[in-house]
Amino acid sequence: MLLKYRAALPTDAEACLVLRGKTRENAVSEHQLRARGINAKTWGEDIRTGALPGYVCVVDEKIVGYCFGASNSGEIVVLALLPDFENRGIGRKLLNRMIRELTELGHSRLFLGCSPDPRSRSYGFYRHLGWCSTNTFDDYGDEILEIHVAVPRGSTC
């Protein structure tokens, strides 16, 4: 099985919406996303404008995982994988690509919302990679984690 990584395209938004509801933990259905104002059109437009850059992992032309970040704030908005593709390093590779992209945009502090439950996979995953708690929570009850990164010379922030 050949894993291919590439920058997300606006046309990937529909597949990403479907995949988000199929994750093992923290699944969010298409209906729930639409209730938050997120649909294939809005997500695709955010990819097209650069507001929401991202990376996908593709196997046999099917998206099996992705990571997106907010170019204006440095937030890792979502990292999602199909359950059959967990524990293969895909999430880490996607996250590292997104970290690099947001750092190149000039962000020295990146942040994300993560389950505060130590039994969840994401809890240990991010902390193992050096993300630290800010001791704050978002509107969904997720704990805000952050990481500080070196910004390349010549960045605008």
PDB file of C-alpha atoms in Angstrom:
ATOM      1  CA  MET A   1       0.000   0.000   0.000  1.00  0.00           C
ATOM      2  CA  LEU A   2       1.514   3.279  -1.140  1.00  0.00           C
ATOM      3  CA  LEU A   3       0.846   6.341   1.018  1.00  0.00           C
ATOM      4  CA  LYS A   4       0.928   9.630  -0.872  1.00  0.00           C
ATOM      5  CA  TYR A   5       0.989  13.023   0.821  1.00  0.00           C
ATOM      6  CA  ARG A   6       0.001  16.229  -0.901  1.00  0.00           C
ATOM      7  CA  ALA A   7      -1.412  19.680  -0.276  1.00  0.00           C
ATOM      8  CA  ALA A   8      -5.183  19.659   0.055  1.00  0.00           C
ATOM      9  CA  LEU A   9      -7.255  20.888  -2.882  1.00  0.00           C
ATOM     10  CA  PRO A  10     -10.656  22.604  -2.718  1.00  0.00           C
ATOM     11  CA  THR A  11     -12.160  19.517  -4.349  1.00  0.00           C
ATOM     12  CA  ASP A  12     -10.997  17.425  -1.339  1.00  0.00           C
ATOM     13  CA  ALA A  13     -13.451  19.140   1.009  1.00  0.00           C
ATOM     14  CA  GLU A  14     -16.335  16.736   0.397  1.00  0.00           C
ATOM     15  CA  ALA A  15     -14.210  13.655   1.129  1.00  0.00           C
ATOM     16  CA  CYS A  16     -12.797  15.345   4.225  1.00  0.00           C
ATOM     17  CA  LEU A  17     -16.308  16.025   5.525  1.00  0.00           C
ATOM     18  CA  VAL A  18     -17.229  12.357   5.146  1.00  0.00           C
ATOM     19  CA  LEU A  19     -13.978  11.120   6.696  1.00  0.00           C
ATOM     20  CA  ARG A  20     -14.435  13.383   9.754  1.00  0.00           C
ATOM     21  CA  GLY A  21     -17.497  11.408  10.770  1.00  0.00           C
ATOM     22  CA  LYS A  22     -15.655   8.088  10.497  1.00  0.00           C
ATOM     23  CA  THR A  23     -12.814   8.730  12.945  1.00  0.00           C
ATOM     24  CA  ARG A  24     -12.447   6.487  15.985  1.00  0.00           C
ATOM     25  CA  GLU A  25     -12.491   9.282  18.569  1.00  0.00           C
ATOM     26  CA  ASN A  26     -14.035  12.707  18.371  1.00  0.00           C
ATOM     27  CA  ALA A  27     -16.002  11.920  15.223  1.00  0.00           C
ATOM     28  CA  VAL A  28     -18.067  14.842  13.947  1.00  0.00           C
ATOM     29  CA  SER A  29     -20.787  14.033  11.431  1.00  0.00           C
ATOM     30  CA  GLU A  30     -21.524  15.989   8.279  1.00  0.00           C
ATOM     31  CA  HIS A  31     -24.775  17.104   9.933  1.00  0.00           C
ATOM     32  CA  GLN A  32     -22.897  18.416  12.991  1.00  0.00           C
ATOM     33  CA  LEU A  33     -20.386  20.216  10.778  1.00  0.00           C
ATOM     34  CA  ARG A  34     -23.165  21.814   8.728  1.00  0.00           C
ATOM     35  CA  ALA A  35     -24.736  23.035  11.983  1.00  0.00           C
ATOM     36  CA  ARG A  36     -21.420  24.817  12.635  1.00  0.00           C
ATOM     37  CA  GLY A  37     -21.540  26.393   9.172  1.00  0.00           C
ATOM     38  CA  ILE A  38     -19.038  23.982   7.653  1.00  0.00           C
ATOM     39  CA  ASN A  39     -19.904  22.284   4.374  1.00  0.00           C
ATOM     40  CA  ALA A  40     -18.044  21.251   1.243  1.00  0.00           C
ATOM     41  CA  LYS A  41     -18.516  24.679  -0.329  1.00  0.00           C
ATOM     42  CA  THR A  42     -17.252  26.717   2.659  1.00  0.00           C
ATOM     43  CA  TRP A  43     -14.405  24.308   3.411  1.00  0.00           C
ATOM     44  CA  GLY A  44     -13.367  24.204  -0.236  1.00  0.00           C
ATOM     45  CA  GLU A  45     -13.429  27.987  -0.452  1.00  0.00           C
ATOM     46  CA  ASP A  46     -11.254  28.288   2.667  1.00  0.00           C
ATOM     47  CA  ILE A  47      -8.748  25.901   1.078  1.00  0.00           C
ATOM     48  CA  ARG A  48      -8.838  27.865  -2.196  1.00  0.00           C
ATOM     49  CA  THR A  49      -8.225  31.239  -0.522  1.00  0.00           C
ATOM     50  CA  GLY A  50      -5.466  29.927   1.737  1.00  0.00           C
ATOM     51  CA  ALA A  51      -7.429  30.625   4.914  1.00  0.00           C
ATOM     52  CA  LEU A  52      -7.378  26.895   5.705  1.00  0.00           C
ATOM     53  CA  PRO A  53      -4.304  25.250   4.225  1.00  0.00           C
ATOM     54  CA  GLY A  54      -4.010  21.535   4.713  1.00  0.00           C
ATOM     55  CA  TYR A  55      -2.432  18.255   3.741  1.00  0.00           C
ATOM     56  CA  VAL A  56      -4.003  14.929   2.887  1.00  0.00           C
ATOM     57  CA  CYS A  57      -2.759  11.356   2.827  1.00  0.00           C
ATOM     58  CA  VAL A  58      -4.097   9.379  -0.108  1.00  0.00           C
ATOM     59  CA  VAL A  59      -4.142   5.621  -0.743  1.00  0.00           C
ATOM     60  CA  ASP A  60      -5.437   4.399  -4.095  1.00  0.00           C
ATOM     61  CA  GLU A  61      -6.904   7.859  -4.817  1.00  0.00           C
ATOM     62  CA  LYS A  62      -8.859   7.802  -1.519  1.00  0.00           C
ATOM     63  CA  ILE A  63      -8.175  10.284   1.288  1.00  0.00           C
ATOM     64  CA  VAL A  64      -7.395   8.332   4.468  1.00  0.00           C
ATOM     65  CA  GLY A  65      -6.250  11.233   6.653  1.00  0.00           C
ATOM     66  CA  TYR A  66      -5.775  14.966   6.724  1.00  0.00           C
ATOM     67  CA  CYS A  67      -4.609  17.923   8.758  1.00  0.00           C
ATOM     68  CA  PHE A  68      -5.715  21.545   8.352  1.00  0.00           C
ATOM     69  CA  GLY A  69      -4.619  24.760  10.040  1.00  0.00           C
ATOM     70  CA  ALA A  70      -5.796  28.361  10.185  1.00  0.00           C
ATOM     71  CA  SER A  71      -3.360  30.597   8.340  1.00  0.00           C
ATOM     72  CA  ASN A  72      -4.440  33.712  10.249  1.00  0.00           C
ATOM     73  CA  SER A  73      -4.084  32.346  13.804  1.00  0.00           C
ATOM     74  CA  GLY A  74      -1.713  29.382  13.806  1.00  0.00           C
ATOM     75  CA  GLU A  75      -4.382  26.972  15.029  1.00  0.00           C
ATOM     76  CA  ILE A  76      -4.254  23.329  14.043  1.00  0.00           C
ATOM     77  CA  VAL A  77      -7.948  23.093  13.241  1.00  0.00           C
ATOM     78  CA  VAL A  78      -8.249  19.354  12.650  1.00  0.00           C
ATOM     79  CA  LEU A  79      -6.207  16.192  12.310  1.00  0.00           C
ATOM     80  CA  ALA A  80      -8.278  13.178  11.274  1.00  0.00           C
ATOM     81  CA  LEU A  81      -7.526   9.613  10.178  1.00  0.00           C
ATOM     82  CA  LEU A  82      -9.624   6.640   9.229  1.00  0.00           C
ATOM     83  CA  PRO A  83      -9.286   3.999  11.985  1.00  0.00           C
ATOM     84  CA  ASP A  84      -7.648   1.447   9.668  1.00  0.00           C
ATOM     85  CA  PHE A  85      -4.773   3.890   9.107  1.00  0.00           C
ATOM     86  CA  GLU A  86      -3.938   4.683  12.724  1.00  0.00           C
ATOM     87  CA  ASN A  87      -0.560   3.743  14.239  1.00  0.00           C
ATOM     88  CA  ARG A  88       1.339   4.084  10.955  1.00  0.00           C
ATOM     89  CA  GLY A  89       2.882   7.525  11.496  1.00  0.00           C
ATOM     90  CA  ILE A  90       0.417   9.192   9.115  1.00  0.00           C
ATOM     91  CA  GLY A  91      -0.989  11.587  11.717  1.00  0.00           C
ATOM     92  CA  ARG A  92       2.475  12.688  12.784  1.00  0.00           C
ATOM     93  CA  LYS A  93       3.556  13.273   9.173  1.00  0.00           C
ATOM     94  CA  LEU A  94       0.442  15.287   8.380  1.00  0.00           C
ATOM     95  CA  LEU A  95       0.798  17.321  11.571  1.00  0.00           C
ATOM     96  CA  ASN A  96       4.482  18.020  10.881  1.00  0.00           C
ATOM     97  CA  ARG A  97       3.661  19.276   7.386  1.00  0.00           C
ATOM     98  CA  MET A  98       1.016  21.587   8.813  1.00  0.00           C
ATOM     99  CA  ILE A  99       3.370  22.833  11.535  1.00  0.00           C
ATOM    100  CA  ARG A 100       5.978  23.621   8.886  1.00  0.00           C
ATOM    101  CA  GLU A 101       3.401  25.472   6.756  1.00  0.00           C
ATOM    102  CA  LEU A 102       2.109  27.588   9.652  1.00  0.00           C
ATOM    103  CA  THR A 103       5.662  28.322  10.788  1.00  0.00           C
ATOM    104  CA  GLU A 104       6.569  29.464   7.266  1.00  0.00           C
ATOM    105  CA  LEU A 105       3.572  31.816   7.473  1.00  0.00           C
ATOM    106  CA  GLY A 106       5.275  33.393  10.491  1.00  0.00           C
ATOM    107  CA  HIS A 107       3.546  31.790  13.456  1.00  0.00           C
ATOM    108  CA  SER A 108       5.831  31.038  16.396  1.00  0.00           C
ATOM    109  CA  ARG A 109       3.029  29.775  18.643  1.00  0.00           C
ATOM    110  CA  LEU A 110       0.682  27.100  17.370  1.00  0.00           C
ATOM    111  CA  PHE A 111      -2.333  25.841  19.268  1.00  0.00           C
ATOM    112  CA  LEU A 112      -5.130  23.292  19.067  1.00  0.00           C
ATOM    113  CA  GLY A 113      -8.084  21.916  20.986  1.00  0.00           C
ATOM    114  CA  CYS A 114      -7.636  18.413  22.415  1.00  0.00           C
ATOM    115  CA  SER A 115      -9.640  16.078  24.607  1.00  0.00           C
ATOM    116  CA  PRO A 116      -8.847  16.661  28.287  1.00  0.00           C
ATOM    117  CA  ASP A 117      -9.428  12.939  28.958  1.00  0.00           C
ATOM    118  CA  PRO A 118      -6.103  11.140  29.549  1.00  0.00           C
ATOM    119  CA  ARG A 119      -7.683   7.947  28.149  1.00  0.00           C
ATOM    120  CA  SER A 120      -8.123   9.506  24.689  1.00  0.00           C
ATOM    121  CA  ARG A 121      -5.525   8.853  22.003  1.00  0.00           C
ATOM    122  CA  SER A 122      -5.110  12.547  21.203  1.00  0.00           C
ATOM    123  CA  TYR A 123      -4.288  13.396  24.826  1.00  0.00           C
ATOM    124  CA  GLY A 124      -1.075  11.369  24.794  1.00  0.00           C
ATOM    125  CA  PHE A 125      -0.304  11.900  21.099  1.00  0.00           C
ATOM    126  CA  TYR A 126       0.099  15.667  21.271  1.00  0.00           C
ATOM    127  CA  ARG A 127       1.826  15.729  24.645  1.00  0.00           C
ATOM    128  CA  HIS A 128       4.333  13.110  23.435  1.00  0.00           C
ATOM    129  CA  LEU A 129       5.153  15.479  20.561  1.00  0.00           C
ATOM    130  CA  GLY A 130       5.831  18.399  22.922  1.00  0.00           C
ATOM    131  CA  TRP A 131       2.471  20.197  23.013  1.00  0.00           C
ATOM    132  CA  CYS A 132       1.705  21.729  26.430  1.00  0.00           C
ATOM    133  CA  SER A 133      -1.529  22.609  28.163  1.00  0.00           C
ATOM    134  CA  THR A 134      -2.491  26.263  28.453  1.00  0.00           C
ATOM    135  CA  ASN A 135      -4.924  25.305  31.239  1.00  0.00           C
ATOM    136  CA  THR A 136      -7.741  26.803  29.169  1.00  0.00           C
ATOM    137  CA  PHE A 137     -10.661  25.230  27.316  1.00  0.00           C
ATOM    138  CA  ASP A 138     -12.594  26.108  24.175  1.00  0.00           C
ATOM    139  CA  ASP A 139     -16.367  26.301  23.705  1.00  0.00           C
ATOM    140  CA  TYR A 140     -16.506  22.551  22.914  1.00  0.00           C
ATOM    141  CA  GLY A 141     -14.823  21.578  26.201  1.00  0.00           C
ATOM    142  CA  ASP A 142     -11.508  20.767  24.536  1.00  0.00           C
ATOM    143  CA  GLU A 143      -8.303  21.672  26.331  1.00  0.00           C
ATOM    144  CA  ILE A 144      -6.132  24.184  24.472  1.00  0.00           C
ATOM    145  CA  LEU A 145      -2.594  22.928  23.900  1.00  0.00           C
ATOM    146  CA  GLU A 146       0.237  24.955  22.430  1.00  0.00           C
ATOM    147  CA  ILE A 147       3.700  24.547  21.062  1.00  0.00           C
ATOM    148  CA  HIS A 148       6.315  27.195  20.366  1.00  0.00           C
ATOM    149  CA  VAL A 149       8.353  26.854  17.201  1.00  0.00           C
ATOM    150  CA  ALA A 150      11.243  28.698  15.626  1.00  0.00           C
ATOM    151  CA  VAL A 151      10.100  31.055  12.893  1.00  0.00           C
ATOM    152  CA  PRO A 152      12.239  31.165   9.737  1.00  0.00           C
ATOM    153  CA  ARG A 153      14.206  34.338   9.127  1.00  0.00           C
ATOM    154  CA  GLY A 154      12.403  36.903   7.059  1.00  0.00           C
ATOM    155  CA  SER A 155       8.897  35.946   8.276  1.00  0.00           C
ATOM    156  CA  THR A 156       6.347  38.697   8.566  1.00  0.00           C
ATOM    157  CA  CYS A 157       4.985  38.088  12.104  1.00  0.00           C
TER     158      CYS A 157
END
